Short mmCIF file of C-alpha atoms in Angstrom, two decimals:
data_model
loop_
_atom_site.label_atom_id
_atom_site.label_comp_id
_atom_site.label_asym_id
_atom_site.label_seq_id
_atom_site.Cartn_x
_atom_site.Cartn_y
_atom_site.Cartn_z
CA UNK A 3 0.21 -0.37 0.11
CA UNK A 4 2.48 2.60 1.11
CA UNK A 5 4.30 1.65 -2.17
CA UNK A 6 1.34 3.01 -4.63
CA UNK A 7 1.49 5.87 -2.01
CA UNK A 8 4.46 6.74 -3.12
CA UNK A 9 4.73 6.24 -6.58
CA UNK A 10 1.50 8.41 -6.77
CA UNK A 11 3.95 11.13 -5.33
CA UNK A 12 6.73 10.08 -7.16
CA UNK A 13 5.12 10.29 -11.04
CA UNK A 14 3.32 13.72 -10.55
CA UNK A 15 6.77 15.04 -9.66
CA UNK A 16 8.64 13.64 -12.70
CA UNK A 17 6.20 15.19 -14.78
CA UNK A 18 6.34 18.24 -13.12
CA UNK A 19 10.27 17.92 -13.70
CA UNK A 20 9.90 17.30 -17.54
CA UNK A 21 7.54 20.07 -17.92
CA UNK A 22 10.38 22.37 -16.36
CA UNK A 23 13.15 20.86 -18.45
CA UNK A 24 10.54 21.23 -21.42
CA UNK A 25 10.20 25.21 -20.60
CA UNK A 26 13.99 25.82 -20.36
CA UNK A 27 14.68 24.17 -23.92
CA UNK A 28 11.54 25.98 -25.21
CA UNK A 29 13.70 29.00 -23.94
CA UNK A 30 16.60 28.38 -25.86
CA UNK A 31 17.75 29.59 -28.83
CA UNK A 32 17.97 26.36 -30.64
CA UNK A 33 14.95 26.42 -33.51
CA UNK A 34 11.88 23.99 -32.59
CA UNK A 35 11.77 20.67 -33.79
CA UNK A 36 9.30 20.55 -36.70
CA UNK A 37 9.02 16.59 -37.59
CA UNK A 38 6.48 14.79 -36.45
CA UNK A 39 8.67 11.42 -35.90
CA UNK A 40 10.52 11.88 -32.50
CA UNK A 41 14.49 12.08 -32.95
CA UNK A 42 16.10 8.79 -31.65
CA UNK A 43 12.99 6.55 -33.66
CA UNK A 44 15.27 5.46 -36.72
CA UNK A 45 13.27 4.35 -39.98
CA UNK A 46 12.42 1.19 -40.60
CA UNK A 47 15.52 -1.17 -41.56
CA UNK A 48 15.77 -2.72 -45.23
CA UNK A 49 18.10 -5.86 -46.22
CA UNK A 50 20.10 -6.94 -49.12
CA UNK A 51 19.94 -9.88 -50.69
CA UNK A 52 21.45 -11.63 -53.77
CA UNK A 53 23.11 -14.30 -55.41
CA UNK A 54 26.66 -15.45 -55.78
CA UNK A 55 27.81 -17.09 -59.13
CA UNK A 56 31.24 -18.13 -60.10
CA UNK A 57 32.57 -18.00 -63.84
CA UNK A 58 32.59 -20.94 -66.07
CA UNK A 59 30.02 -22.54 -63.50
CA UNK A 60 33.10 -23.21 -60.91
CA UNK A 61 32.38 -24.02 -57.10
CA UNK A 62 32.16 -21.44 -54.82
CA UNK A 63 35.02 -21.74 -51.78
CA UNK A 64 33.67 -20.93 -48.57
CA UNK A 65 32.95 -16.73 -48.25
CA UNK A 66 30.55 -14.25 -46.82
CA UNK A 67 29.09 -10.81 -48.34
CA UNK A 68 29.59 -7.99 -46.27
CA UNK A 69 28.43 -4.12 -46.29
CA UNK A 70 30.60 -1.56 -46.16
CA UNK A 71 29.46 2.27 -45.40
CA UNK A 72 30.19 4.65 -48.21
CA UNK A 73 30.34 7.18 -45.88
CA UNK A 74 33.65 7.05 -44.10
CA UNK A 75 32.46 8.71 -41.22
CA UNK A 76 29.40 6.40 -40.43
CA UNK A 77 29.78 3.83 -37.18
CA UNK A 78 27.69 0.88 -36.32
CA UNK A 79 27.54 -0.22 -32.97
CA UNK A 80 29.11 -3.51 -32.46
CA UNK A 81 27.55 -6.47 -30.25
CA UNK A 82 28.40 -6.05 -26.40
CA UNK A 83 28.89 -9.55 -25.70
CA UNK A 84 31.66 -11.02 -27.00
CA UNK A 85 32.61 -13.58 -29.26
CA UNK A 86 34.16 -16.51 -28.45
CA UNK A 87 36.70 -19.24 -29.93
CA UNK A 88 37.08 -22.20 -28.43
CA UNK A 89 41.14 -24.26 -28.40
CA UNK A 90 39.31 -27.55 -27.55
CA UNK A 91 41.81 -30.65 -29.00
CA UNK A 92 44.32 -28.25 -30.02
CA UNK A 93 41.43 -26.55 -33.08
CA UNK A 94 40.42 -22.92 -33.18
CA UNK A 95 36.51 -23.12 -33.22
CA UNK A 96 34.63 -21.73 -34.88
CA UNK A 97 37.00 -21.40 -37.91
CA UNK A 98 36.67 -19.03 -39.58
CA UNK A 99 34.87 -16.67 -37.10
CA UNK A 100 33.44 -13.74 -38.45
CA UNK A 101 33.11 -10.60 -35.76
CA UNK A 102 32.47 -6.48 -36.28
CA UNK A 103 34.46 -3.98 -35.62
CA UNK A 104 35.07 -3.28 -31.82
CA UNK A 105 33.82 -6.36 -30.73
CA UNK A 106 36.09 -8.43 -28.73
CA UNK A 107 36.63 -12.03 -28.92
CA UNK A 108 37.26 -14.31 -25.55
CA UNK A 109 39.56 -17.26 -26.13
CA UNK A 110 39.50 -19.51 -24.09
CA UNK A 111 41.52 -22.63 -23.38
CA UNK A 112 38.64 -25.07 -22.79
CA UNK A 113 40.89 -28.52 -22.58
CA UNK A 114 40.00 -31.10 -21.24
CA UNK A 115 43.76 -32.33 -20.42
CA UNK A 116 46.19 -30.46 -19.05
CA UNK A 117 47.45 -28.78 -22.19
CA UNK A 118 48.70 -25.32 -22.82
CA UNK A 119 48.43 -22.50 -25.61
CA UNK A 120 49.90 -19.69 -27.01
CA UNK A 121 47.70 -17.77 -29.11
CA UNK A 122 49.60 -15.51 -31.20
CA UNK A 123 48.09 -13.31 -34.16
CA UNK A 124 50.94 -11.32 -36.73
CA UNK A 125 48.50 -10.11 -38.88
CA UNK A 126 48.16 -6.42 -39.76
CA UNK A 127 44.82 -6.26 -38.70
CA UNK A 128 45.59 -7.09 -35.11
CA UNK A 129 48.69 -8.19 -33.82
CA UNK A 130 48.89 -10.20 -30.40
CA UNK A 131 50.20 -12.73 -28.17
CA UNK A 132 48.11 -14.04 -25.28
CA UNK A 133 51.46 -15.86 -23.70
CA UNK A 134 51.36 -19.26 -22.40
CA UNK A 135 47.83 -20.56 -20.59
CA UNK A 136 46.80 -23.33 -19.25
CA UNK A 137 42.87 -24.34 -18.95
CA UNK A 138 40.47 -22.66 -17.35
CA UNK A 139 41.78 -19.59 -18.43
CA UNK A 140 40.34 -17.03 -21.08
CA UNK A 141 42.03 -14.03 -22.49
CA UNK A 142 39.98 -10.95 -24.51
CA UNK A 143 41.10 -8.90 -27.50
CA UNK A 144 39.28 -6.43 -29.29
CA UNK A 145 39.24 -5.85 -32.50
CA UNK A 146 39.36 -2.44 -33.73
CA UNK A 147 40.68 -2.51 -37.61
CA UNK A 148 38.56 -4.40 -40.29
CA UNK A 149 40.50 -7.26 -42.53
CA UNK A 150 41.37 -11.32 -41.79
CA UNK A 151 43.38 -11.93 -38.41
CA UNK A 152 45.21 -15.50 -39.00
CA UNK A 153 45.59 -17.26 -35.61
CA UNK A 154 48.30 -20.16 -34.73
CA UNK A 155 49.18 -21.39 -31.40
CA UNK A 156 53.30 -21.28 -30.83
CA UNK A 157 53.45 -24.75 -29.21
CA UNK A 158 51.22 -27.07 -31.80
CA UNK A 159 52.29 -26.96 -35.16
CA UNK A 160 48.38 -27.09 -36.88
CA UNK A 161 46.42 -25.46 -34.90
CA UNK A 162 45.66 -22.30 -36.63
CA UNK A 163 42.64 -20.36 -37.62
CA UNK A 164 41.00 -17.25 -38.87
CA UNK A 165 39.18 -14.09 -37.88
CA UNK A 166 37.41 -12.25 -40.06
CA UNK A 167 36.74 -8.14 -38.95
CA UNK A 168 33.95 -6.86 -40.75
CA UNK A 169 33.93 -3.13 -40.58
CA UNK A 170 29.57 -2.90 -40.08
CA UNK A 171 28.25 -5.56 -37.93
CA UNK A 172 25.89 -6.78 -42.03
CA UNK A 173 27.56 -9.76 -43.29
CA UNK A 174 26.03 -12.71 -44.48
CA UNK A 175 27.54 -16.40 -45.16
CA UNK A 176 27.05 -17.55 -48.59
CA UNK A 177 25.07 -20.82 -48.88
CA UNK A 178 25.39 -23.44 -51.07
CA UNK A 179 23.28 -22.32 -53.71
CA UNK A 180 25.35 -18.72 -53.66
CA UNK A 181 22.29 -16.83 -52.01
CA UNK A 182 22.92 -14.69 -49.09
CA UNK A 183 20.82 -12.20 -46.83
CA UNK A 184 21.68 -9.44 -44.90
CA UNK A 185 19.03 -7.93 -42.39
CA UNK A 186 18.61 -5.24 -40.74
CA UNK A 187 20.53 -2.62 -42.70
CA UNK A 188 19.79 0.88 -41.76
CA UNK A 189 19.05 2.98 -44.81
CA UNK A 190 22.09 4.47 -46.65
CA UNK A 191 24.71 3.91 -49.28
CA UNK A 192 26.88 0.69 -48.92
CA UNK A 193 29.91 -0.93 -50.72
CA UNK A 194 29.19 -5.15 -51.18
CA UNK A 195 31.81 -6.89 -51.05
CA UNK A 196 33.29 -10.28 -50.53
CA UNK A 197 35.34 -12.38 -48.37
CA UNK A 198 36.62 -15.98 -48.88
CA UNK A 199 38.53 -17.88 -46.38
CA UNK A 200 40.72 -19.99 -48.81
CA UNK A 201 40.48 -17.56 -51.83
CA UNK A 202 40.02 -18.94 -55.29
CA UNK A 203 39.00 -15.93 -56.70
CA UNK A 204 39.60 -11.78 -56.66
CA UNK A 205 37.40 -10.37 -54.13
CA UNK A 206 34.97 -8.62 -55.38
CA UNK A 207 32.88 -5.15 -54.99
CA UNK A 208 29.74 -3.39 -55.89
CA UNK A 209 27.45 -0.47 -54.78
CA UNK A 210 23.89 -0.88 -53.35
CA UNK A 211 21.30 2.04 -52.09
CA UNK A 212 19.32 0.49 -48.84
CA UNK A 213 15.93 2.20 -48.89
CA UNK A 214 13.64 1.51 -45.73
CA UNK A 215 11.98 -1.28 -45.46
CA UNK A 216 13.01 -2.67 -48.83
CA UNK A 217 15.09 -4.88 -49.81
CA UNK A 218 17.98 -4.23 -52.60
CA UNK A 219 18.97 -7.61 -54.58
CA UNK A 220 22.40 -8.01 -55.92
CA UNK A 221 24.13 -10.08 -58.23
CA UNK A 222 27.71 -10.86 -57.68
CA UNK A 223 30.37 -12.98 -59.98
CA UNK A 224 33.06 -14.23 -58.89
CA UNK A 225 36.21 -14.05 -61.43
CA UNK A 226 39.84 -14.69 -61.10
CA UNK A 227 40.79 -10.80 -62.36
CA UNK B 1 67.81 -28.96 -62.84
CA UNK B 2 64.59 -28.96 -60.87
CA UNK B 3 64.18 -25.97 -58.51
CA UNK B 4 63.27 -28.23 -55.93
CA UNK B 5 66.20 -30.26 -56.33
CA UNK B 6 68.28 -26.72 -56.23
CA UNK B 7 66.97 -26.08 -53.29
CA UNK B 8 67.18 -29.23 -51.77
CA UNK B 9 71.00 -29.07 -52.71
CA UNK B 10 71.34 -25.50 -51.51
CA UNK B 11 69.58 -26.87 -48.09
CA UNK B 12 71.85 -29.73 -47.54
CA UNK B 13 75.04 -27.02 -48.15
CA UNK B 14 73.70 -24.53 -45.45
CA UNK B 15 73.04 -27.66 -43.18
CA UNK B 16 76.48 -27.81 -43.97
CA UNK B 17 78.03 -24.62 -42.74
CA UNK B 18 75.18 -24.73 -39.86
CA UNK B 19 76.25 -27.62 -38.12
CA UNK B 20 79.64 -26.67 -38.56
CA UNK B 21 78.99 -23.79 -36.38
CA UNK B 22 77.60 -25.16 -33.72
CA UNK B 23 80.23 -28.22 -33.89
CA UNK B 24 82.60 -25.30 -33.34
CA UNK B 25 80.55 -24.14 -30.25
CA UNK B 26 81.46 -20.48 -31.61
CA UNK B 27 78.73 -18.15 -30.22
CA UNK B 28 77.69 -15.51 -33.19
CA UNK B 29 78.13 -11.75 -32.13
CA UNK B 30 75.34 -9.84 -34.00
CA UNK B 31 76.72 -8.11 -36.99
CA UNK B 32 80.18 -9.49 -36.05
CA UNK B 33 82.56 -8.92 -39.26
CA UNK B 34 84.90 -11.84 -39.41
CA UNK B 35 88.59 -11.14 -39.29
CA UNK B 36 89.39 -12.27 -43.22
CA UNK B 37 91.57 -14.99 -41.16
CA UNK B 38 89.19 -16.80 -40.09
CA UNK B 39 87.83 -17.36 -43.76
CA UNK B 40 91.01 -19.62 -44.29
CA UNK B 41 90.00 -23.61 -44.09
CA UNK B 42 90.72 -25.41 -40.93
CA UNK B 43 91.01 -28.48 -42.60
CA UNK B 44 93.43 -30.85 -43.94
CA UNK B 45 96.47 -29.26 -45.34
CA UNK B 46 96.37 -26.36 -44.03
CA UNK B 47 99.49 -25.04 -42.31
CA UNK B 48 98.93 -24.38 -39.20
CA UNK B 49 101.48 -21.71 -36.79
CA UNK B 50 103.84 -23.48 -34.74
CA UNK B 51 102.36 -25.79 -31.71
CA UNK B 52 103.18 -28.04 -29.27
CA UNK B 53 102.77 -31.26 -30.33
CA UNK B 54 99.76 -32.44 -28.08
CA UNK B 55 97.97 -29.28 -29.35
CA UNK B 56 98.76 -29.41 -32.96
CA UNK B 57 97.49 -33.18 -33.00
CA UNK B 58 94.46 -32.20 -31.48
CA UNK B 59 94.10 -29.25 -33.99
CA UNK B 60 94.61 -32.15 -37.02
CA UNK B 61 92.24 -34.24 -35.21
CA UNK B 62 89.35 -31.39 -34.75
CA UNK B 63 89.90 -30.52 -38.25
CA UNK B 64 89.34 -34.11 -39.66
CA UNK B 65 86.59 -34.73 -37.64
CA UNK B 66 85.49 -31.54 -38.85
CA UNK B 67 86.24 -32.28 -42.50
CA UNK B 68 84.17 -35.76 -41.44
CA UNK B 69 80.87 -34.08 -40.55
CA UNK B 70 81.00 -32.05 -43.78
CA UNK B 71 81.73 -28.89 -42.12
CA UNK B 72 82.53 -25.59 -42.88
CA UNK B 73 83.55 -24.66 -46.20
CA UNK B 74 86.00 -21.33 -47.16
CA UNK B 75 83.54 -18.03 -48.42
CA UNK B 76 85.78 -16.82 -51.25
CA UNK B 77 84.59 -13.10 -52.04
CA UNK B 78 85.59 -10.86 -55.03
CA UNK B 79 88.27 -8.89 -54.28
CA UNK B 80 86.17 -5.02 -53.31
CA UNK B 81 82.87 -7.28 -52.74
CA UNK B 82 81.56 -8.21 -49.42
CA UNK B 83 79.83 -11.10 -47.88
CA UNK B 84 77.13 -11.79 -45.07
CA UNK B 85 76.37 -15.55 -42.89
CA UNK B 86 73.12 -15.28 -41.50
CA UNK B 87 72.32 -18.08 -39.04
CA UNK B 88 68.90 -18.88 -37.78
CA UNK B 89 67.62 -19.54 -34.65
CA UNK B 90 64.05 -20.75 -33.98
CA UNK B 91 63.17 -19.99 -30.36
CA UNK B 92 59.97 -21.17 -29.28
CA UNK B 93 58.08 -19.05 -26.10
CA UNK B 94 60.42 -17.92 -23.69
CA UNK B 95 59.27 -19.92 -20.50
CA UNK B 96 58.11 -22.72 -22.47
CA UNK B 97 59.14 -26.22 -21.47
CA UNK B 98 59.20 -28.42 -24.11
CA UNK B 99 58.25 -31.77 -22.51
CA UNK B 100 60.66 -34.72 -22.74
CA UNK B 101 59.26 -38.46 -22.38
CA UNK B 102 61.00 -39.53 -18.84
CA UNK B 103 62.81 -36.97 -17.54
CA UNK B 104 59.83 -34.20 -17.45
CA UNK B 105 60.40 -32.61 -14.32
CA UNK B 106 63.89 -32.09 -13.76
CA UNK B 107 66.23 -30.09 -16.24
CA UNK B 108 69.71 -31.06 -17.78
CA UNK B 109 71.30 -29.95 -14.59
CA UNK B 110 69.10 -31.72 -12.11
CA UNK B 111 67.09 -28.47 -10.90
CA UNK B 112 63.60 -29.18 -10.31
CA UNK B 113 61.54 -27.72 -12.84
CA UNK B 114 57.79 -27.26 -13.08
CA UNK B 115 56.55 -30.20 -15.27
CA UNK B 116 55.49 -29.21 -18.28
CA UNK B 117 51.64 -29.04 -18.67
CA UNK B 118 51.58 -31.18 -22.26
CA UNK B 119 53.32 -34.27 -20.30
CA UNK B 120 50.34 -36.21 -19.73
CA UNK B 121 48.64 -35.52 -23.47
CA UNK B 122 49.42 -37.08 -27.19
CA UNK B 123 52.24 -35.09 -29.06
CA UNK B 124 51.02 -36.58 -31.77
CA UNK B 125 47.52 -35.58 -34.51
CA UNK B 126 46.42 -32.47 -33.40
CA UNK B 127 48.45 -31.88 -30.44
CA UNK B 128 51.87 -32.45 -32.74
CA UNK B 129 54.66 -29.96 -31.45
CA UNK B 130 56.33 -26.82 -33.49
CA UNK B 131 59.47 -28.71 -33.94
CA UNK B 132 61.67 -25.83 -33.27
CA UNK B 133 65.22 -27.90 -33.71
CA UNK B 134 64.36 -28.52 -37.29
CA UNK B 135 62.11 -25.66 -38.07
CA UNK B 136 61.64 -25.48 -41.88
CA UNK B 137 60.13 -23.00 -44.53
CA UNK B 138 62.32 -20.23 -43.37
CA UNK B 139 62.92 -17.00 -46.03
CA UNK B 140 65.97 -15.35 -45.04
CA UNK B 141 67.07 -12.42 -47.64
CA UNK B 142 69.53 -9.20 -47.41
CA UNK B 143 68.04 -6.35 -48.99
CA UNK B 144 69.91 -3.45 -50.04
CA UNK B 145 68.49 0.00 -47.83
CA UNK B 146 68.92 2.06 -51.35
CA UNK B 147 67.45 -0.16 -52.58
CA UNK B 148 69.96 -0.32 -55.92
CA UNK B 149 70.33 -4.34 -56.48
CA UNK B 150 73.33 -3.61 -59.57
CA UNK B 151 73.01 -7.17 -61.88
CA UNK B 152 71.27 -9.33 -59.21
CA UNK B 153 68.97 -12.04 -60.27
CA UNK B 154 66.22 -13.63 -57.96
CA UNK B 155 66.53 -17.35 -58.38
CA UNK B 156 63.65 -18.98 -60.40
CA UNK B 157 61.24 -21.24 -59.58
CA UNK B 158 60.12 -24.23 -61.47
CA UNK B 159 56.93 -26.13 -60.35
CA UNK B 160 55.29 -29.48 -61.60
CA UNK B 161 51.91 -30.15 -61.64
CA UNK B 162 52.62 -33.97 -60.04
CA UNK B 163 50.80 -35.73 -57.44
CA UNK B 164 49.85 -33.53 -54.02
CA UNK B 165 52.21 -33.60 -51.55
CA UNK B 166 50.46 -35.13 -48.78
CA UNK B 167 52.52 -32.63 -46.18
CA UNK B 168 50.42 -29.36 -47.87
CA UNK B 169 51.72 -27.07 -50.10
CA UNK B 170 55.36 -26.81 -50.36
CA UNK B 171 57.05 -23.44 -49.95
CA UNK B 172 59.36 -21.73 -52.53
CA UNK B 173 61.01 -18.23 -52.29
CA UNK B 174 62.36 -16.24 -54.69
CA UNK B 175 62.30 -12.20 -55.39
CA UNK B 176 60.67 -9.71 -57.06
CA UNK B 177 60.73 -10.11 -60.78
CA UNK B 178 61.83 -13.88 -60.05
CA UNK B 179 60.53 -15.58 -63.10
CA UNK B 180 57.99 -19.06 -61.73
CA UNK B 181 57.65 -21.93 -64.37
CA UNK B 182 55.08 -23.98 -64.20
CA UNK B 183 55.70 -27.43 -65.95
CA UNK B 184 52.32 -29.90 -66.43
CA UNK B 185 53.92 -33.51 -65.94
CA UNK B 186 50.62 -34.83 -65.44
CA UNK B 187 48.72 -36.53 -68.05
CA UNK B 188 45.44 -34.37 -68.56
CA UNK B 189 45.31 -30.34 -69.10
CA UNK B 190 45.65 -28.38 -65.88
CA UNK B 191 44.27 -24.77 -65.35
CA UNK B 192 47.28 -22.64 -63.43
CA UNK B 193 46.80 -18.93 -61.73
CA UNK B 194 46.85 -17.27 -59.01
CA UNK B 195 44.49 -14.19 -57.79
CA UNK B 196 47.22 -13.13 -54.92
CA UNK B 197 47.43 -9.42 -54.34
CA UNK B 198 50.14 -7.87 -56.68
CA UNK B 199 51.32 -11.22 -58.48
CA UNK B 200 48.02 -12.52 -60.53
CA UNK B 201 48.32 -14.43 -63.02
CA UNK B 202 46.28 -16.78 -65.34
CA UNK B 203 48.61 -19.17 -66.87
CA UNK B 204 45.58 -20.93 -68.63
CA UNK B 205 44.89 -24.37 -69.41
CA UNK B 206 47.75 -26.11 -69.94
CA UNK B 207 48.44 -29.32 -71.86
CA UNK B 208 50.08 -32.38 -70.55
CA UNK B 209 53.79 -31.66 -71.11
CA UNK B 210 52.97 -27.78 -71.61
CA UNK B 211 55.37 -25.23 -70.09
CA UNK B 212 54.48 -21.77 -68.98
CA UNK B 213 56.03 -18.85 -67.03
CA UNK B 214 55.08 -15.57 -64.85
CA UNK B 215 57.34 -13.11 -63.57
CA UNK B 216 56.37 -12.36 -59.99
CA UNK B 217 55.91 -8.06 -59.34
CA UNK B 218 55.05 -7.69 -55.64
CA UNK B 219 56.95 -8.95 -52.31
CA UNK B 220 54.53 -11.19 -50.51
CA UNK B 221 52.60 -14.42 -50.39
CA UNK B 222 51.44 -16.01 -53.95
CA UNK B 223 49.56 -18.95 -53.93
CA UNK B 224 49.21 -21.34 -57.01
CA UNK B 225 46.24 -22.51 -57.69
CA UNK B 226 44.94 -25.20 -59.99
CA UNK B 227 41.24 -26.04 -60.71
CA UNK B 228 41.40 -29.29 -60.31
CA UNK B 229 42.45 -28.82 -56.26
CA UNK B 230 41.29 -27.59 -52.92
CA UNK B 231 44.51 -27.40 -52.06
CA UNK B 232 47.59 -25.23 -53.68
CA UNK B 233 50.04 -26.24 -56.15
CA UNK B 234 52.79 -24.21 -54.04
CA UNK B 235 53.28 -20.90 -51.81
CA UNK B 236 55.81 -18.85 -53.32
CA UNK B 237 57.55 -15.85 -50.30
CA UNK B 238 58.19 -13.27 -52.76
CA UNK B 239 61.16 -11.04 -50.93
CA UNK B 240 62.03 -7.47 -51.45
CA UNK B 241 65.32 -8.15 -53.10
CA UNK B 242 67.22 -10.49 -55.66
CA UNK B 243 69.66 -11.60 -52.44
CA UNK B 244 66.85 -14.69 -50.85
CA UNK B 245 67.36 -18.31 -49.54
CA UNK B 246 65.38 -21.23 -48.02
CA UNK B 247 66.55 -21.93 -44.76
CA UNK B 248 65.96 -24.46 -41.52
CA UNK B 249 66.18 -23.15 -37.92
CA UNK B 250 70.03 -23.12 -36.47
CA UNK B 251 71.21 -23.25 -40.39
CA UNK B 252 73.36 -20.85 -41.60
CA UNK B 253 73.03 -19.46 -45.27
CA UNK B 254 75.81 -17.46 -46.84
CA UNK B 255 75.47 -14.42 -49.47
CA UNK B 256 78.57 -13.67 -51.34
CA UNK B 257 79.72 -11.12 -53.38
CA UNK B 258 77.48 -8.08 -52.46
CA UNK B 259 78.45 -4.65 -53.23
CA UNK B 260 79.27 -2.97 -49.64
CA UNK B 261 77.17 -1.14 -48.00
CA UNK B 262 74.15 -0.93 -45.53
CA UNK B 263 71.73 -3.73 -46.10
CA UNK B 264 68.79 -4.80 -44.01
CA UNK B 265 69.29 -8.59 -43.05
CA UNK B 266 65.55 -9.98 -42.71
CA UNK B 267 63.55 -13.65 -42.03
CA UNK B 268 59.97 -14.84 -42.60
CA UNK B 269 58.08 -17.70 -41.59
CA UNK B 270 54.07 -18.82 -42.54
CA UNK B 271 53.24 -19.20 -39.23
CA UNK B 272 56.03 -17.96 -36.80
CA UNK B 273 57.36 -14.17 -36.92
CA UNK B 274 60.65 -13.42 -37.72
CA UNK B 275 62.93 -10.78 -36.98
CA UNK B 276 65.24 -8.44 -39.35
CA UNK B 277 68.31 -6.49 -38.78
CA UNK B 278 70.42 -3.63 -40.12
CA UNK B 279 73.90 -4.78 -41.09
CA UNK B 280 76.41 -2.72 -42.87
CA UNK B 281 79.12 -5.22 -45.02
CA UNK B 282 82.23 -4.07 -45.60
CA UNK B 283 84.70 -4.86 -48.52
CA UNK B 284 86.90 -7.80 -48.31
CA UNK B 285 85.16 -9.14 -44.87
CA UNK B 286 82.43 -12.00 -44.04
CA UNK B 287 79.54 -10.22 -41.78
CA UNK B 288 78.36 -12.36 -39.43
CA UNK B 289 74.27 -12.32 -38.38
CA UNK B 290 71.50 -13.91 -36.13
CA UNK B 291 68.15 -13.44 -36.64
CA UNK B 292 65.51 -14.89 -34.65
CA UNK B 293 62.35 -16.77 -35.91
CA UNK B 294 59.88 -17.30 -32.40
CA UNK B 295 56.90 -15.60 -31.30
CA UNK B 296 58.40 -13.62 -28.87
CA UNK B 297 58.99 -11.29 -31.52
CA UNK B 298 55.85 -9.77 -31.12
CA UNK B 299 54.71 -7.33 -28.70
CA UNK B 300 52.87 -8.80 -25.89
CA UNK B 301 49.40 -7.78 -25.71
CA UNK B 302 46.11 -8.38 -24.16
#
């Protein structure tokens, strides 16, 4: 009962405070907003779909299609949760891992036997050496530059993996039929790009305009030149 | 002569130098110019200064053993030119104790050390360890700092389209401007190409018995691809210099008859970071350089 009483008191006070703030803002020299849409409400996103084919009917390698904003200063928030790479069985899993610029990756030594690893990368997009560490220990790295990052272990000769750091959170794996679908894309101008984990063709680039609530269709042909 | 055969012969010569350095137990000072007298062979037939008979006999025995072990040959340098002997050391991560069956936990001096955590697991299959004592596929080169390489030609490479190597695509080394030849020794036509940035080529469908060539223009790794295979036929490391060799950990490679001047000695490995070092080569001298391959070359980051 008391809680209801206090709530009744707090709500009118909060509304009054908001009214005072609104009056104060109205007194400033800023022009009054003329749009009927609240400023923080983004327009509905669009999507980019399409199909990738290879010249002369060749088989497509494992690949992704991703978007890069045509506006150089446009930034998109990275997922707050880190991605996780397992090292069990002296193998990096998943491999390859696709993340977004600004996202962190947790390198988890989850071996069920007392095996230490030394994960490192010397790729230009991110150079690091996590040192020797034992099971039960996780180490975290944040990736601030787009590009491919090759992973190795300095102890185990066949232990290698790949992270592709995408410049935006908008990417999709290409299916066996060549189809891809990138959803929830804010309207704007983008470059559509390809990335192959094991490169068999030249990477391709094309432009696309994403409009609110619409799907833009893109056809990509992978070629050697 | 196929390039891989040439490379194998070169490797055996390099191993010869490397084992000799270890055999003599010489501490290799970094970038240390060697006294020209040191280039004189210490093998049979060499006139040694007067010594006590026992010392002389010991010296002869050592020289004989060195000769039998296939050790160091003299490095001849043309008058007015210079040379460099680059020794490669492959090192595991500092603090890592490689497990030794049956003796883990005790070092060679009988001191107690923490047992490696790898002792309890197999070291085969996915758990196979990097063999730092015999680390292969190291590329080493000398690059003039003024980027002028008069009359120097990088080594050519000839690849045979044969059955795939079960150990994976072999690695070859050349420099910018090096020529890659691909010979189709198989029974059917093969489409050979590369999409490696700066070194793209498409040799088309090579008929059985056919050969085609491409010049490599940009430093970096080139993957030579075949339409018929998922794995590359080979990988080629293109160094920014014509003075380039392949080496193993512990080996020394010699570059002779170079113009004196300032150089950068560097090495590369497909997995592990290499190091580089500036060296000054002087006329009529052999300069020794040691380069390290290992993860400690990277800055530690978390």
